[in-house]
CSV table of C-alpha atoms and ligand atoms in Angstrom, one decimal:
chain,number,residue,atom,x,y,z
A,3,UNK,CA,-21.7,-4.6,-0.3
A,4,UNK,CA,-20.7,-2.2,3.1
A,5,UNK,CA,-17.6,-0.6,3.3
A,6,UNK,CA,-16.2,0.5,6.6
A,7,UNK,CA,-14.8,4.2,6.1
A,8,UNK,CA,-12.3,5.5,8.5
A,9,UNK,CA,-10.7,8.5,7.7
A,10,UNK,CA,-8.8,8.6,11.0
A,11,UNK,CA,-6.4,11.6,11.2
A,12,UNK,CA,-5.2,14.9,9.8
A,13,UNK,CA,-5.5,14.9,6.1
A,14,UNK,CA,-7.3,11.6,6.1
A,15,UNK,CA,-11.0,13.1,7.2
A,16,UNK,CA,-10.2,15.8,3.8
A,17,UNK,CA,-8.7,13.3,1.3
A,18,UNK,CA,-11.3,10.5,2.2
A,19,UNK,CA,-14.4,12.7,2.0
A,20,UNK,CA,-13.6,12.7,-1.4
A,21,UNK,CA,-12.8,9.9,-2.2
A,22,UNK,CA,-16.5,8.7,-0.5
A,23,UNK,CA,-18.1,11.9,-3.0
A,24,UNK,CA,-16.2,9.6,-6.4
A,25,UNK,CA,-18.2,6.6,-5.0
A,26,UNK,CA,-21.3,8.0,-4.7
A,27,UNK,CA,-21.2,9.3,-8.3
A,28,UNK,CA,-21.0,5.8,-9.5
A,29,UNK,CA,-24.5,5.3,-8.3
A,30,UNK,CA,-23.7,2.0,-7.1
A,31,UNK,CA,-25.3,-0.1,-4.5
A,32,UNK,CA,-23.4,-0.3,-1.5
A,33,UNK,CA,-23.5,0.8,2.1
A,34,UNK,CA,-21.5,3.0,2.9
A,35,UNK,CA,-20.8,3.5,7.2
A,36,UNK,CA,-17.8,5.7,9.3
A,37,UNK,CA,-16.4,5.0,12.1
A,38,UNK,CA,-13.3,6.4,14.4
A,39,UNK,CA,-9.9,5.4,13.8
A,40,UNK,CA,-6.2,5.9,14.7
A,41,UNK,CA,-6.2,9.9,16.9
A,42,UNK,CA,-10.0,10.4,16.8
A,43,UNK,CA,-10.9,7.9,18.0
A,44,UNK,CA,-7.8,7.8,21.3
A,45,UNK,CA,-9.4,11.2,21.6
A,46,UNK,CA,-13.1,9.6,21.8
A,47,UNK,CA,-13.1,6.2,23.0
A,48,UNK,CA,-9.5,6.3,24.7
A,49,UNK,CA,-8.1,3.9,22.3
A,50,UNK,CA,-7.5,4.2,18.7
A,51,UNK,CA,-8.9,1.0,17.5
A,52,UNK,CA,-11.9,1.0,19.3
A,53,UNK,CA,-14.1,-2.6,19.9
A,54,UNK,CA,-17.0,-1.0,17.5
A,55,UNK,CA,-14.4,0.1,14.7
A,56,UNK,CA,-13.0,-3.6,14.8
A,57,UNK,CA,-16.2,-5.6,14.2
A,58,UNK,CA,-17.3,-2.7,11.5
A,59,UNK,CA,-13.9,-3.3,9.3
A,60,UNK,CA,-14.7,-7.2,10.4
A,61,UNK,CA,-18.4,-7.5,9.3
A,62,UNK,CA,-17.6,-5.4,5.9
A,63,UNK,CA,-16.5,-6.6,2.6
A,64,UNK,CA,-14.1,-3.8,2.1
A,65,UNK,CA,-12.5,-0.8,4.8
A,66,UNK,CA,-11.5,2.6,3.3
A,67,UNK,CA,-8.9,3.6,5.1
A,68,UNK,CA,-7.7,7.3,5.0
A,69,UNK,CA,-4.2,7.9,7.4
A,70,UNK,CA,-3.8,8.4,11.1
A,71,UNK,CA,-1.2,9.6,13.7
A,72,UNK,CA,-0.3,13.2,14.7
A,73,UNK,CA,3.1,14.1,16.5
A,74,UNK,CA,1.1,15.2,19.5
A,75,UNK,CA,0.4,10.6,20.0
A,76,UNK,CA,3.8,10.3,19.7
A,77,UNK,CA,4.8,10.5,24.1
A,78,UNK,CA,1.5,7.6,24.6
A,79,UNK,CA,2.7,4.1,25.5
A,80,UNK,CA,2.8,1.9,21.9
A,81,UNK,CA,0.2,0.3,21.9
A,82,UNK,CA,-2.3,3.7,22.5
A,83,UNK,CA,-0.8,5.0,19.7
A,84,UNK,CA,-2.3,5.8,16.1
A,85,UNK,CA,-0.6,3.6,14.7
A,86,UNK,CA,-1.4,0.4,16.0
A,87,UNK,CA,-4.9,1.0,14.5
A,88,UNK,CA,-3.4,-0.3,11.2
A,89,UNK,CA,-1.3,-3.1,12.5
A,90,UNK,CA,-4.6,-4.5,14.9
A,91,UNK,CA,-6.6,-4.2,11.4
A,92,UNK,CA,-3.8,-5.9,9.5
A,93,UNK,CA,-3.8,-8.9,12.5
A,94,UNK,CA,-7.8,-9.7,12.7
A,95,UNK,CA,-8.8,-9.0,9.3
A,96,UNK,CA,-5.5,-11.7,8.6
A,97,UNK,CA,-4.3,-8.9,5.9
A,98,UNK,CA,-1.2,-10.8,4.0
A,99,UNK,CA,-0.9,-9.1,1.0
A,100,UNK,CA,-0.2,-5.9,-0.2
A,101,UNK,CA,-0.5,-4.4,-3.4
A,102,UNK,CA,1.3,-1.5,-4.2
A,103,UNK,CA,1.5,-0.1,-7.6
A,104,UNK,CA,3.8,1.8,-8.9
A,105,UNK,CA,2.5,4.3,-12.3
A,106,UNK,CA,4.1,7.2,-14.0
A,107,UNK,CA,0.8,9.5,-15.3
A,108,UNK,CA,2.7,10.9,-18.9
A,109,UNK,CA,1.4,14.6,-17.3
A,110,UNK,CA,3.6,14.0,-14.2
A,111,UNK,CA,7.0,12.8,-15.3
A,112,UNK,CA,8.4,15.7,-14.5
A,113,UNK,CA,7.6,15.4,-11.2
A,114,UNK,CA,9.6,12.3,-10.7
A,115,UNK,CA,14.1,12.9,-9.6
A,116,UNK,CA,14.7,10.6,-12.2
A,117,UNK,CA,14.8,11.4,-16.1
A,118,UNK,CA,11.8,11.2,-17.9
A,119,UNK,CA,13.0,8.7,-20.0
A,120,UNK,CA,13.5,6.0,-17.3
A,121,UNK,CA,9.9,6.3,-15.8
A,122,UNK,CA,7.8,7.4,-19.0
A,123,UNK,CA,4.8,4.7,-19.2
A,124,UNK,CA,6.2,3.3,-15.9
A,125,UNK,CA,3.6,0.5,-15.3
A,126,UNK,CA,4.9,-1.8,-11.9
A,127,UNK,CA,2.9,-4.1,-9.4
A,128,UNK,CA,4.8,-4.1,-6.2
A,129,UNK,CA,3.3,-6.9,-3.8
A,130,UNK,CA,4.2,-6.8,-0.2
A,131,UNK,CA,3.1,-10.2,1.9
A,132,UNK,CA,2.2,-8.5,5.9
A,133,UNK,CA,1.7,-10.4,8.1
A,134,UNK,CA,5.6,-12.5,8.3
A,135,UNK,CA,9.2,-12.0,8.3
A,136,UNK,CA,11.3,-10.3,10.6
A,137,UNK,CA,8.6,-8.3,11.7
A,138,UNK,CA,6.5,-10.4,13.0
A,139,UNK,CA,8.9,-13.4,14.2
A,140,UNK,CA,9.8,-14.6,18.0
A,141,UNK,CA,12.2,-14.2,19.7
A,142,UNK,CA,12.8,-10.6,20.1
A,143,UNK,CA,14.4,-8.0,22.4
A,144,UNK,CA,17.1,-7.6,24.8
A,145,UNK,CA,19.5,-10.0,26.4
A,146,UNK,CA,23.4,-10.0,28.1
A,147,UNK,CA,25.4,-11.9,25.1
A,148,UNK,CA,26.7,-15.2,25.4
A,149,UNK,CA,28.5,-14.8,22.7
A,150,UNK,CA,29.4,-13.3,19.7
A,151,UNK,CA,32.1,-10.5,19.1
A,152,UNK,CA,31.2,-9.1,22.0
A,153,UNK,CA,30.2,-11.3,25.0
A,154,UNK,CA,28.5,-10.5,28.5
A,155,UNK,CA,27.8,-7.0,26.3
A,156,UNK,CA,23.8,-5.7,26.3
A,157,UNK,CA,22.8,-6.4,22.6
A,158,UNK,CA,19.2,-7.0,20.9
A,159,UNK,CA,17.6,-9.4,18.5
A,160,UNK,CA,15.0,-10.5,16.1
A,161,UNK,CA,13.6,-13.3,14.2
A,162,UNK,CA,13.2,-13.6,10.6
A,163,UNK,CA,11.5,-16.4,9.6
A,164,UNK,CA,9.0,-17.7,6.8
A,165,UNK,CA,6.7,-20.6,6.9
A,166,UNK,CA,6.0,-23.1,3.7
A,167,UNK,CA,2.0,-21.9,3.6
A,168,UNK,CA,2.7,-18.2,4.2
A,169,UNK,CA,5.2,-18.2,1.2
A,170,UNK,CA,3.0,-20.0,-1.1
A,171,UNK,CA,-0.3,-18.1,-0.8
A,172,UNK,CA,1.5,-14.6,-1.2
A,173,UNK,CA,3.1,-17.1,-4.4
A,174,UNK,CA,-0.1,-17.6,-5.9
A,175,UNK,CA,-0.9,-14.2,-5.3
A,176,UNK,CA,1.8,-12.5,-7.1
A,177,UNK,CA,1.4,-15.2,-10.5
A,178,UNK,CA,-2.2,-14.6,-10.8
A,179,UNK,CA,-1.5,-10.8,-10.6
A,180,UNK,CA,0.9,-11.4,-13.9
A,181,UNK,CA,-1.7,-13.4,-15.4
A,182,UNK,CA,-3.6,-10.5,-15.5
A,183,UNK,CA,-0.3,-7.7,-16.5
A,184,UNK,CA,2.5,-8.1,-18.3
A,185,UNK,CA,3.0,-12.4,-17.1
A,186,UNK,CA,6.5,-11.7,-15.7
A,187,UNK,CA,7.7,-11.5,-11.3
A,188,UNK,CA,10.3,-10.9,-10.3
A,189,UNK,CA,11.0,-12.4,-6.9
A,190,UNK,CA,13.5,-10.4,-4.7
A,191,UNK,CA,15.1,-12.3,-2.0
A,192,UNK,CA,18.5,-12.6,-0.1
A,193,UNK,CA,19.0,-16.2,-0.8
A,194,UNK,CA,23.0,-15.7,-1.1
A,195,UNK,CA,23.3,-14.7,2.8
A,196,UNK,CA,19.9,-15.9,4.3
A,197,UNK,CA,18.2,-19.2,5.2
A,198,UNK,CA,14.7,-17.8,5.4
A,199,UNK,CA,15.7,-16.4,1.7
A,200,UNK,CA,17.2,-19.4,0.4
A,201,UNK,CA,13.9,-21.2,1.4
A,202,UNK,CA,11.5,-18.3,-0.1
A,203,UNK,CA,13.3,-19.0,-3.3
A,204,UNK,CA,13.0,-22.7,-3.4
A,205,UNK,CA,8.8,-22.1,-2.1
A,206,UNK,CA,8.1,-19.4,-4.7
A,207,UNK,CA,10.0,-22.1,-7.6
A,208,UNK,CA,8.0,-24.7,-6.6
A,209,UNK,CA,5.0,-22.5,-7.1
A,210,UNK,CA,6.1,-21.0,-10.2
A,211,UNK,CA,5.6,-24.7,-12.1
A,212,UNK,CA,1.3,-24.3,-11.9
A,213,UNK,CA,1.8,-20.9,-13.5
A,214,UNK,CA,4.3,-22.0,-16.8
A,215,UNK,CA,1.7,-19.3,-19.1
A,216,UNK,CA,3.9,-16.5,-16.5
A,217,UNK,CA,8.0,-16.0,-16.3
A,218,UNK,CA,9.8,-16.4,-13.6
A,219,UNK,CA,12.8,-14.2,-12.0
A,220,UNK,CA,14.5,-14.4,-8.8
A,221,UNK,CA,17.0,-10.8,-7.5
A,222,UNK,CA,18.7,-9.7,-4.7
A,223,UNK,CA,17.6,-7.6,-2.6
A,224,UNK,CA,20.4,-5.0,-3.0
A,225,UNK,CA,20.2,-5.7,-6.9
A,226,UNK,CA,16.3,-4.8,-7.2
A,227,UNK,CA,17.0,-2.1,-4.6
A,228,UNK,CA,19.5,-0.8,-8.2
A,229,UNK,CA,17.5,-1.8,-11.1
A,230,UNK,CA,14.3,0.1,-9.4
A,231,UNK,CA,16.2,3.3,-10.2
A,232,UNK,CA,18.4,2.1,-13.4
A,233,UNK,CA,15.8,0.6,-15.2
A,234,UNK,CA,12.2,0.4,-13.2
A,235,UNK,CA,10.3,-0.4,-16.4
A,236,UNK,CA,12.2,-3.8,-17.1
A,237,UNK,CA,9.6,-5.0,-13.9
A,238,UNK,CA,6.2,-6.3,-13.7
A,239,UNK,CA,5.3,-7.5,-10.6
A,240,UNK,CA,7.4,-7.8,-7.6
A,241,UNK,CA,6.8,-10.3,-4.9
A,242,UNK,CA,8.4,-10.1,-1.6
A,243,UNK,CA,8.5,-10.6,2.0
A,244,UNK,CA,7.9,-8.2,4.4
A,245,UNK,CA,10.6,-6.1,5.3
A,246,UNK,CA,12.4,-6.1,2.0
A,247,UNK,CA,8.7,-4.9,0.7
A,248,UNK,CA,8.6,-2.0,3.4
A,249,UNK,CA,12.0,-0.9,2.1
A,250,UNK,CA,11.5,-1.8,-2.0
A,251,UNK,CA,7.8,-0.4,-2.4
A,252,UNK,CA,8.6,3.1,-1.0
A,253,UNK,CA,11.4,2.9,-3.2
A,254,UNK,CA,9.1,2.7,-6.4
A,255,UNK,CA,7.2,4.9,-4.8
A,256,UNK,CA,9.4,7.6,-5.2
A,257,UNK,CA,9.9,7.0,-9.1
A,258,UNK,CA,6.1,8.3,-9.5
A,259,UNK,CA,6.9,11.9,-8.2
A,260,UNK,CA,4.8,12.2,-5.2
A,261,UNK,CA,3.1,10.0,-2.7
A,262,UNK,CA,-0.2,11.7,-3.0
A,263,UNK,CA,-0.4,9.9,-6.0
A,264,UNK,CA,0.3,6.0,-4.7
A,265,UNK,CA,-3.0,4.4,-3.9
A,266,UNK,CA,-2.4,0.3,-2.6
A,267,UNK,CA,-4.0,-2.1,-0.9
A,268,UNK,CA,-4.1,-5.5,1.3
A,269,UNK,CA,-5.9,-8.3,1.2
A,270,UNK,CA,-6.6,-11.8,2.8
A,271,UNK,CA,-7.6,-14.7,1.8
A,272,UNK,CA,-10.7,-14.4,1.4
A,273,UNK,CA,-10.4,-10.5,-0.6
A,274,UNK,CA,-12.2,-8.7,1.5
A,275,UNK,CA,-9.5,-5.3,1.8
A,276,UNK,CA,-8.2,-2.5,3.3
A,277,UNK,CA,-8.0,0.6,1.0
A,278,UNK,CA,-5.1,3.7,1.9
A,279,UNK,CA,-3.2,5.9,0.2
A,280,UNK,CA,0.7,5.2,0.4
A,281,UNK,CA,1.0,8.4,2.7
A,282,UNK,CA,0.3,9.7,6.5
A,283,UNK,CA,-1.9,12.1,7.9
A,284,UNK,CA,0.4,14.7,6.9
A,285,UNK,CA,0.1,17.1,10.1
A,286,UNK,CA,1.6,19.8,8.2
A,287,UNK,CA,-0.7,20.7,5.8
A,288,UNK,CA,-3.9,19.0,7.9
A,289,UNK,CA,-6.5,21.6,7.6
A,290,UNK,CA,-5.6,23.8,5.1
A,291,UNK,CA,-7.7,21.9,2.2
A,292,UNK,CA,-4.4,21.5,0.3
A,293,UNK,CA,-3.3,17.5,0.6
A,294,UNK,CA,-3.9,15.7,-3.1
A,295,UNK,CA,-6.9,13.0,-2.7
A,296,UNK,CA,-5.5,11.6,-6.0
A,297,UNK,CA,-4.0,7.9,-3.8
A,298,UNK,CA,-7.6,7.8,-1.7
A,299,UNK,CA,-9.5,8.6,-5.1
A,300,UNK,CA,-7.5,5.7,-6.4
A,301,UNK,CA,-7.8,3.4,-3.7
A,302,UNK,CA,-11.1,3.0,-3.8
A,303,UNK,CA,-10.8,2.3,-7.4
A,304,UNK,CA,-8.5,-0.8,-6.5
A,305,UNK,CA,-10.9,-1.1,-3.8
A,306,UNK,CA,-14.0,-1.5,-6.7
A,307,UNK,CA,-11.5,-4.1,-7.9
A,308,UNK,CA,-10.1,-6.3,-5.9
A,309,UNK,CA,-12.9,-6.3,-2.9
A,310,UNK,CA,-16.5,-5.5,-4.7
A,311,UNK,CA,-15.9,-7.4,-8.1
A,312,UNK,CA,-16.8,-3.9,-10.1
A,313,UNK,CA,-13.9,-3.7,-12.4
A,314,UNK,CA,-15.9,-1.1,-15.0
A,315,UNK,CA,-16.0,1.4,-12.1
A,316,UNK,CA,-13.1,1.0,-11.0
A,317,UNK,CA,-11.6,1.9,-14.5
A,318,UNK,CA,-14.2,4.6,-14.5
A,319,UNK,CA,-13.0,6.2,-11.8
A,320,UNK,CA,-8.5,5.7,-13.3
A,321,UNK,CA,-9.3,7.3,-16.5
A,322,UNK,CA,-11.5,10.0,-15.2
A,323,UNK,CA,-8.2,11.0,-12.8
A,324,UNK,CA,-6.5,10.5,-16.1
A,325,UNK,CA,-8.8,12.8,-18.2
A,326,UNK,CA,-8.3,15.5,-14.7
A,327,UNK,CA,-4.4,15.3,-14.5
A,328,UNK,CA,-5.0,15.6,-18.6
A,329,UNK,CA,-6.2,18.6,-18.1
A,330,UNK,CA,-4.1,20.9,-15.9
A,331,UNK,CA,-5.8,20.8,-12.5
A,332,UNK,CA,-2.5,19.7,-10.5
A,333,UNK,CA,-2.9,20.4,-6.0
A,334,UNK,CA,0.4,21.7,-4.8
A,335,UNK,CA,2.3,18.3,-4.4
A,336,UNK,CA,2.7,17.8,-8.0
A,337,UNK,CA,1.8,21.8,-9.2
A,338,UNK,CA,4.4,22.8,-12.1
A,339,UNK,CA,5.0,25.6,-13.9
A,340,UNK,CA,1.9,26.1,-16.8
A,341,UNK,CA,-0.7,24.1,-14.5
A,342,UNK,CA,-4.0,24.7,-12.8
A,343,UNK,CA,-3.3,24.9,-9.1
A,344,UNK,CA,-6.2,23.7,-7.1
A,345,UNK,CA,-7.7,22.7,-3.9
A,346,UNK,CA,-8.8,18.9,-2.1
A,347,UNK,CA,-12.4,20.1,-3.1
A,348,UNK,CA,-11.8,21.7,-5.9
A,349,UNK,CA,-9.8,18.0,-7.2
A,350,UNK,CA,-12.4,15.6,-5.9
A,351,UNK,CA,-15.1,17.8,-7.6
A,352,UNK,CA,-13.2,17.7,-11.0
A,353,UNK,CA,-12.7,13.8,-10.5
A,354,UNK,CA,-16.6,13.9,-10.2
A,355,UNK,CA,-17.3,16.0,-13.1
A,356,UNK,CA,-15.2,13.7,-15.0
A,357,UNK,CA,-17.2,10.5,-13.8
A,358,UNK,CA,-20.9,12.1,-14.5
A,359,UNK,CA,-19.5,13.2,-18.2
A,360,UNK,CA,-18.7,9.5,-18.4
A,361,UNK,CA,-21.6,8.0,-16.8
A,362,UNK,CA,-24.0,10.5,-19.2
A,363,UNK,CA,-22.0,9.4,-22.5
A,364,UNK,CA,-22.6,5.5,-21.1
B,464,NAD,P1,3.6,11.4,5.6
B,464,NAD,O1,3.1,11.2,4.5
B,464,NAD,O2,1.9,12.3,6.9
B,464,NAD,O3,4.3,12.9,4.9
B,464,NAD,C1,5.3,13.4,4.3
B,464,NAD,C2,5.2,14.5,3.6
B,464,NAD,O4,4.4,14.2,2.3
B,464,NAD,C3,4.7,15.7,4.5
B,464,NAD,O5,5.0,16.8,3.6
B,464,NAD,C4,3.5,15.9,3.7
B,464,NAD,O6,2.9,17.0,3.5
B,464,NAD,C5,3.2,15.4,2.5
B,464,NAD,N1,2.4,14.3,2.4
B,464,NAD,C6,1.3,13.2,2.3
B,464,NAD,N2,0.6,12.7,1.9
B,464,NAD,C7,-0.1,14.3,0.6
B,464,NAD,C8,-0.5,14.4,0.4
B,464,NAD,N3,-2.0,13.5,-0.2
B,464,NAD,N4,-0.8,15.5,-0.9
B,464,NAD,C9,0.1,16.7,-0.5
B,464,NAD,N5,1.3,16.3,0.4
B,464,NAD,C10,1.2,15.0,0.9
B,464,NAD,O7,4.4,11.4,6.2
B,464,NAD,P2,4.6,11.7,8.0
B,464,NAD,O8,5.3,13.1,8.3
B,464,NAD,O9,6.7,10.7,8.4
B,464,NAD,O10,3.9,11.4,9.1
B,464,NAD,C11,3.5,11.7,9.4
B,464,NAD,C12,2.0,11.1,10.3
B,464,NAD,O11,1.2,10.0,9.5
B,464,NAD,C13,2.7,10.6,11.7
B,464,NAD,O12,2.1,10.4,12.6
B,464,NAD,C14,3.1,8.9,11.1
B,464,NAD,O13,3.3,8.2,12.1
B,464,NAD,C15,1.4,8.7,10.2
B,464,NAD,N6,1.4,7.8,9.3
B,464,NAD,C16,0.5,6.9,9.1
B,464,NAD,C17,0.7,6.3,7.9
B,464,NAD,C18,-1.0,5.4,7.7
B,464,NAD,O14,-1.9,6.6,8.4
B,464,NAD,N7,-0.8,4.1,7.6
B,464,NAD,C19,1.7,6.3,7.3
B,464,NAD,C20,2.4,7.0,7.5
B,464,NAD,C21,3.2,7.3,8.3
């Protein structure tokens, strides 16, 4: 088993170091190789995704990714900006399925802006299609309008499109994920207005025939946005297109209180995946040793489960994180009165210690 470790920029290097420490504590037989990505790679090689980094990622079973970006690169031409590295990896590795679990740990119920009774016990999974939809559809661009409300005016346009195989494969991913959970899929669309999403709804319904043990419900995206804050525990697996998923997964992330707690996985058809925290490189706190490493550590757990076939080891990491939170340790983003404030490294050390204890106990 080979893991490409791509820490990236800002807090990326700090949080990935902790996840690597946790992986090493498991004493499993895998090889880890580190490479530059994002702004760090641009500085060293003139490109955010150098050929050598891409080659390493492609040849690995999984990529453990930190975060990329810094405001100082915002003036670079778009293809050279750090964030392009993620798009390049998604494209070359064919990562079409994005998993974002939103779990509310009992100890962090107070960190959410929602009432405790609304989010206590929350455990939902948002599955977002990642390589299609209006984000990639052609044609797109700017032109002079020949019709519409203002013929002759300058206008911009994008194209929303999905092919049947693209919808089928993400639907299969969602039904199979639901089978391992509470056996319910909510497919989010805008079939009342958009042809693309009427087609999405029809194809998801067709695929559902192969999963009679899983319940399927369809929901319009505007209603889904509302239900996510009204009664989020009603959901189990939510599957949707690229743009709706982009928005709903960020909304869901805030249900749990801190973005520093949220892992994510992006998978291709061979279960090769890229695992990263849901947050960015946080330049405002980079180098201060205060970033929360738990989202990255939990992403490493997802990597063990999805790409490396090590479900037991994944569960050990997740149990260690729960144990550390229960013991009252908190990084600054999740700290509250009565708990103990710790830095990035201390949080990583505590997880390692909790893992070592469970390994020793057998
Ligand atoms: P961000 O997620 O980096 O930070 C938002 C806020 O959350 C900041 O106040 C930050 O301090 C805090 N935060 C984030 N992660 C945290 C953690 N682990 N522990 C404690 N606090 C944490 O988003 P942003 O500020 O909008 O973007 C900063 C840079 O990151 C930009 O260059 C952006 O393009 C990039 N970015 C990268 C990714 C990625 O690599 N996948 C994703 C989003 C943003």
